[in-house]
């Protein structure tokens, strides 16, 4: 599998890296697949690799962190049209055709070849390229569609042990959230009903969020760079 990245902003703006074989590393030093001229980028900043037919981005414990679609991440499945921010640089993931196909899929079109161009609002056949570098920021609706928070898929090809561990984790969260919801009380207010949660139960909710953060930290520990 290979990937395409286009630099939309930063010192290397306008550069396109086509058909890069995986894995790909990006940083400011020689030895990376992509070397960017950005002092806020770490020596080896991120790694993109393929696993189970998905593209996995890992932040390699960079100093200034990595964002995907504006969210701070350490580990993320990349999808065509995602915006990757590192340092002062902004990268667009995927070819114009791949992004147009994904946009059409999200919008639920029966005919994926019918794509609305960002600059003219007209339709072209065969998933015509979108001029993202020039018109990306002028179409917030397109960005909102591509970058909207969507329900993630369950992991595939889990071993029996992994499936059991995931089931146990989800069940734990399900029961904890269910218990907290059961403690909420309906309070009549002048502007309608409000849900009231006691301080101790609110603290339990904060504790649950803390546990989730710890799980995420453990899961996203970056692997050793090969």
Short mmCIF file of C-alpha atoms in Angstrom, two decimals:
data_model
loop_
_atom_site.label_atom_id
_atom_site.label_comp_id
_atom_site.label_asym_id
_atom_site.label_seq_id
_atom_site.Cartn_x
_atom_site.Cartn_y
_atom_site.Cartn_z
CA UNK A 1 0.00 0.00 0.00
CA UNK A 2 1.11 3.58 -0.63
CA UNK A 3 -0.10 7.01 0.42
CA UNK A 4 -0.15 10.57 -0.85
CA UNK A 5 0.37 13.67 1.30
CA UNK A 6 0.09 17.31 0.23
CA UNK A 7 1.53 20.18 2.28
CA UNK A 8 -1.17 22.87 2.53
CA UNK A 9 0.60 25.20 4.93
CA UNK A 10 4.07 25.78 6.34
CA UNK A 11 7.51 26.36 4.86
CA UNK A 12 7.04 23.45 2.43
CA UNK A 13 3.61 24.58 1.24
CA UNK A 14 2.73 23.32 -2.22
CA UNK A 15 4.83 20.16 -2.10
CA UNK A 16 3.10 16.88 -2.89
CA UNK A 17 4.47 13.48 -1.92
CA UNK A 18 2.86 10.86 -4.15
CA UNK A 19 2.64 7.09 -3.83
CA UNK A 20 4.90 6.75 -0.81
CA UNK A 21 5.39 3.11 0.22
CA UNK A 22 4.61 2.41 3.85
CA UNK A 23 5.80 2.83 6.52
CA UNK A 24 6.37 6.58 6.26
CA UNK A 25 8.07 8.77 8.83
CA UNK A 26 7.90 12.57 8.88
CA UNK A 27 10.29 14.86 10.73
CA UNK A 28 12.84 17.59 10.30
CA UNK A 29 15.95 15.38 10.05
CA UNK A 30 17.42 13.39 7.21
CA UNK A 31 16.45 9.75 7.37
CA UNK A 32 12.72 10.47 7.35
CA UNK A 33 10.61 9.56 4.36
CA UNK A 34 9.45 13.19 4.37
CA UNK A 35 11.80 15.83 5.73
CA UNK A 36 10.03 19.13 6.44
CA UNK A 37 11.69 22.50 6.95
CA UNK A 38 9.93 23.34 10.22
CA UNK A 39 11.80 24.04 13.46
CA UNK A 40 8.71 23.18 15.53
CA UNK A 41 8.68 19.64 14.18
CA UNK A 42 10.63 16.98 16.08
CA UNK A 43 13.53 15.05 14.56
CA UNK A 44 11.22 12.07 14.03
CA UNK A 45 7.71 13.40 14.58
CA UNK A 46 5.15 10.90 13.27
CA UNK A 47 4.97 7.51 11.64
CA UNK A 48 2.27 6.25 9.28
CA UNK A 49 2.00 2.51 8.73
CA UNK A 50 -0.50 -0.01 7.41
CA UNK A 51 -2.15 -2.59 9.59
CA UNK A 52 -5.14 -4.75 8.67
CA UNK A 53 -5.77 -2.58 5.57
CA UNK A 54 -5.96 0.60 7.65
CA UNK A 55 -3.58 3.55 7.85
CA UNK A 56 -2.28 4.10 11.38
CA UNK A 57 -0.69 7.40 12.42
CA UNK A 58 1.48 7.39 15.54
CA UNK A 59 2.96 10.45 17.23
CA UNK A 60 6.54 9.50 18.09
CA UNK A 61 6.54 11.36 21.41
CA UNK A 62 7.07 14.65 19.59
CA UNK A 63 7.79 17.80 21.58
CA UNK A 64 4.90 19.89 20.22
CA UNK A 65 2.44 17.10 19.51
CA UNK A 66 0.29 16.20 16.51
CA UNK A 67 -3.28 17.07 15.61
CA UNK A 68 -5.66 15.34 13.22
CA UNK A 69 -8.60 17.49 12.16
CA UNK A 70 -7.82 19.82 15.06
CA UNK A 71 -7.76 17.11 17.76
CA UNK A 72 -4.62 16.31 19.73
CA UNK A 73 -3.73 12.67 19.08
CA UNK A 74 -1.10 10.10 19.86
CA UNK A 75 -2.58 7.27 17.80
CA UNK A 76 -5.21 7.57 15.07
CA UNK A 77 -6.60 5.73 12.07
CA UNK A 78 -6.16 8.07 9.11
CA UNK A 79 -8.90 8.49 6.52
CA UNK A 80 -8.75 10.23 3.18
CA UNK A 81 -9.30 13.95 3.62
CA UNK A 82 -7.88 14.10 7.14
CA UNK A 83 -5.77 17.15 7.98
CA UNK A 84 -2.57 16.42 9.90
CA UNK A 85 -1.01 19.33 11.83
CA UNK A 86 2.56 19.14 13.09
CA UNK A 87 4.58 22.17 14.00
CA UNK A 88 3.58 24.99 11.66
CA UNK A 89 2.86 22.55 8.84
CA UNK A 90 -0.53 21.29 7.67
CA UNK A 91 -0.75 18.13 5.56
CA UNK A 92 -3.69 16.73 3.62
CA UNK A 93 -3.94 12.92 3.53
CA UNK A 94 -4.97 11.22 0.29
CA UNK A 95 -5.22 12.03 -3.39
CA UNK A 96 -7.94 14.31 -4.70
CA UNK A 97 -9.70 11.30 -6.20
CA UNK A 98 -9.56 9.33 -2.92
CA UNK A 99 -10.91 12.29 -0.96
CA UNK A 100 -13.70 12.87 -3.47
CA UNK A 101 -14.69 9.21 -3.24
CA UNK A 102 -14.81 9.34 0.56
CA UNK A 103 -16.80 12.58 0.51
CA UNK A 104 -19.34 11.02 -1.82
CA UNK A 105 -19.54 7.92 0.39
CA UNK A 106 -20.18 9.96 3.53
CA UNK A 107 -22.87 11.97 1.79
CA UNK A 108 -24.54 8.72 0.83
CA UNK A 109 -24.56 9.23 -2.90
CA UNK A 110 -25.68 6.31 -5.02
CA UNK A 111 -23.41 7.53 -7.81
CA UNK A 112 -19.99 8.20 -6.35
CA UNK A 113 -18.77 9.67 -9.61
CA UNK A 114 -20.97 12.71 -9.03
CA UNK A 115 -18.88 15.16 -7.03
CA UNK A 116 -19.49 18.81 -6.19
CA UNK A 117 -16.46 20.91 -7.03
CA UNK A 118 -15.22 23.22 -4.28
CA UNK A 119 -14.70 26.20 -6.58
CA UNK A 120 -17.73 26.16 -8.87
CA UNK A 121 -20.40 24.11 -7.10
CA UNK A 122 -20.87 22.14 -10.31
CA UNK A 123 -20.91 18.42 -10.89
CA UNK A 124 -18.29 16.47 -12.77
CA UNK A 125 -18.20 12.81 -13.71
CA UNK A 126 -15.59 10.22 -12.72
CA UNK A 127 -14.86 11.84 -9.33
CA UNK A 128 -13.20 14.89 -10.84
CA UNK A 129 -10.27 16.28 -8.79
CA UNK A 130 -11.07 18.92 -6.22
CA UNK A 131 -8.74 21.90 -6.04
CA UNK A 132 -8.08 21.49 -2.32
CA UNK A 133 -4.88 23.50 -2.08
CA UNK A 134 -6.61 26.64 -3.36
CA UNK A 135 -10.21 26.17 -2.23
CA UNK A 136 -10.02 23.94 0.85
CA UNK A 137 -10.60 26.70 3.41
CA UNK A 138 -13.40 28.27 1.33
CA UNK A 139 -15.72 25.28 1.76
CA UNK A 140 -16.44 24.76 5.48
CA UNK A 141 -19.33 22.41 4.68
CA UNK A 142 -16.95 20.02 2.96
CA UNK A 143 -14.56 20.08 5.90
CA UNK A 144 -17.41 19.59 8.36
CA UNK A 145 -18.58 16.54 6.41
CA UNK A 146 -15.15 14.93 6.14
CA UNK A 147 -14.08 15.74 9.70
CA UNK A 148 -17.31 15.14 11.59
CA UNK A 149 -17.05 12.86 14.58
CA UNK A 150 -18.24 9.43 13.48
CA UNK A 151 -18.83 6.28 15.45
CA UNK A 152 -15.65 4.20 15.16
CA UNK A 153 -15.71 0.63 13.94
CA UNK A 154 -14.86 -2.25 16.22
CA UNK A 155 -11.38 -3.72 15.76
CA UNK A 156 -11.16 -6.57 13.27
CA UNK A 157 -9.32 -9.89 13.40
CA UNK A 158 -9.06 -9.93 17.19
CA UNK A 159 -7.71 -12.99 18.88
CA UNK A 160 -10.11 -14.68 21.36
CA UNK A 161 -8.11 -13.16 24.24
CA UNK A 162 -8.20 -9.66 22.71
CA UNK A 163 -11.94 -9.95 22.00
CA UNK A 164 -12.55 -11.01 25.61
CA UNK A 165 -10.46 -8.11 26.94
CA UNK A 166 -12.28 -5.60 24.74
CA UNK A 167 -15.65 -7.02 25.75
CA UNK A 168 -14.69 -6.77 29.42
CA UNK A 169 -13.56 -3.16 29.00
CA UNK A 170 -16.71 -2.10 27.14
CA UNK A 171 -18.92 -3.89 29.65
CA UNK A 172 -17.13 -2.11 32.53
CA UNK A 173 -17.73 1.29 30.92
CA UNK A 174 -21.31 0.38 30.07
CA UNK A 175 -22.10 -0.60 33.67
CA UNK A 176 -20.35 2.44 35.20
CA UNK A 177 -22.14 4.88 32.89
CA UNK A 178 -25.45 3.08 33.48
CA UNK A 179 -25.03 3.36 37.26
CA UNK A 180 -24.29 7.09 36.97
CA UNK A 181 -27.28 7.72 34.71
CA UNK A 182 -29.52 5.91 37.20
CA UNK A 183 -28.55 8.39 39.93
CA UNK A 184 -29.61 11.47 37.95
CA UNK A 185 -32.77 13.19 39.16
CA UNK A 186 -35.27 15.21 37.16
CA UNK A 187 -35.75 18.74 38.52
CA UNK A 188 -38.51 21.03 37.29
CA UNK A 189 -37.25 24.47 36.29
CA UNK A 190 -39.02 27.48 34.82
CA UNK A 191 -37.41 26.81 31.45
CA UNK A 192 -38.08 23.07 31.49
CA UNK A 193 -36.78 19.92 33.07
CA UNK A 194 -33.16 19.68 34.19
CA UNK A 195 -31.17 16.60 35.14
CA UNK A 196 -29.42 16.86 38.52
CA UNK A 197 -26.36 14.82 39.46
CA UNK A 198 -25.11 14.79 43.05
CA UNK A 199 -21.56 15.94 43.72
CA UNK A 200 -20.31 12.48 44.65
CA UNK A 201 -21.75 10.99 41.47
CA UNK A 202 -20.29 13.84 39.44
CA UNK A 203 -16.91 12.98 41.00
CA UNK A 204 -17.41 9.38 39.94
CA UNK A 205 -18.00 10.61 36.39
CA UNK A 206 -14.78 12.63 36.51
CA UNK A 207 -12.99 9.54 37.83
CA UNK A 208 -14.34 7.51 34.93
CA UNK A 209 -13.03 10.08 32.46
CA UNK A 210 -9.66 9.91 34.20
CA UNK A 211 -9.62 6.13 33.84
CA UNK A 212 -10.44 6.48 30.14
CA UNK A 213 -7.55 8.91 29.74
CA UNK A 214 -5.23 6.40 31.37
CA UNK A 215 -6.47 3.61 29.09
CA UNK A 216 -5.84 5.86 26.08
CA UNK A 217 -2.33 6.67 27.30
CA UNK A 218 -1.48 2.99 27.71
CA UNK A 219 -2.92 2.07 24.32
CA UNK A 220 -1.15 4.88 22.47
CA UNK A 221 2.36 4.33 23.80
CA UNK A 222 4.34 4.61 20.56
CA UNK A 223 6.17 1.51 19.30
CA UNK A 224 9.89 1.47 18.89
CA UNK A 225 10.87 3.19 15.63
CA UNK A 226 12.27 0.61 13.23
#
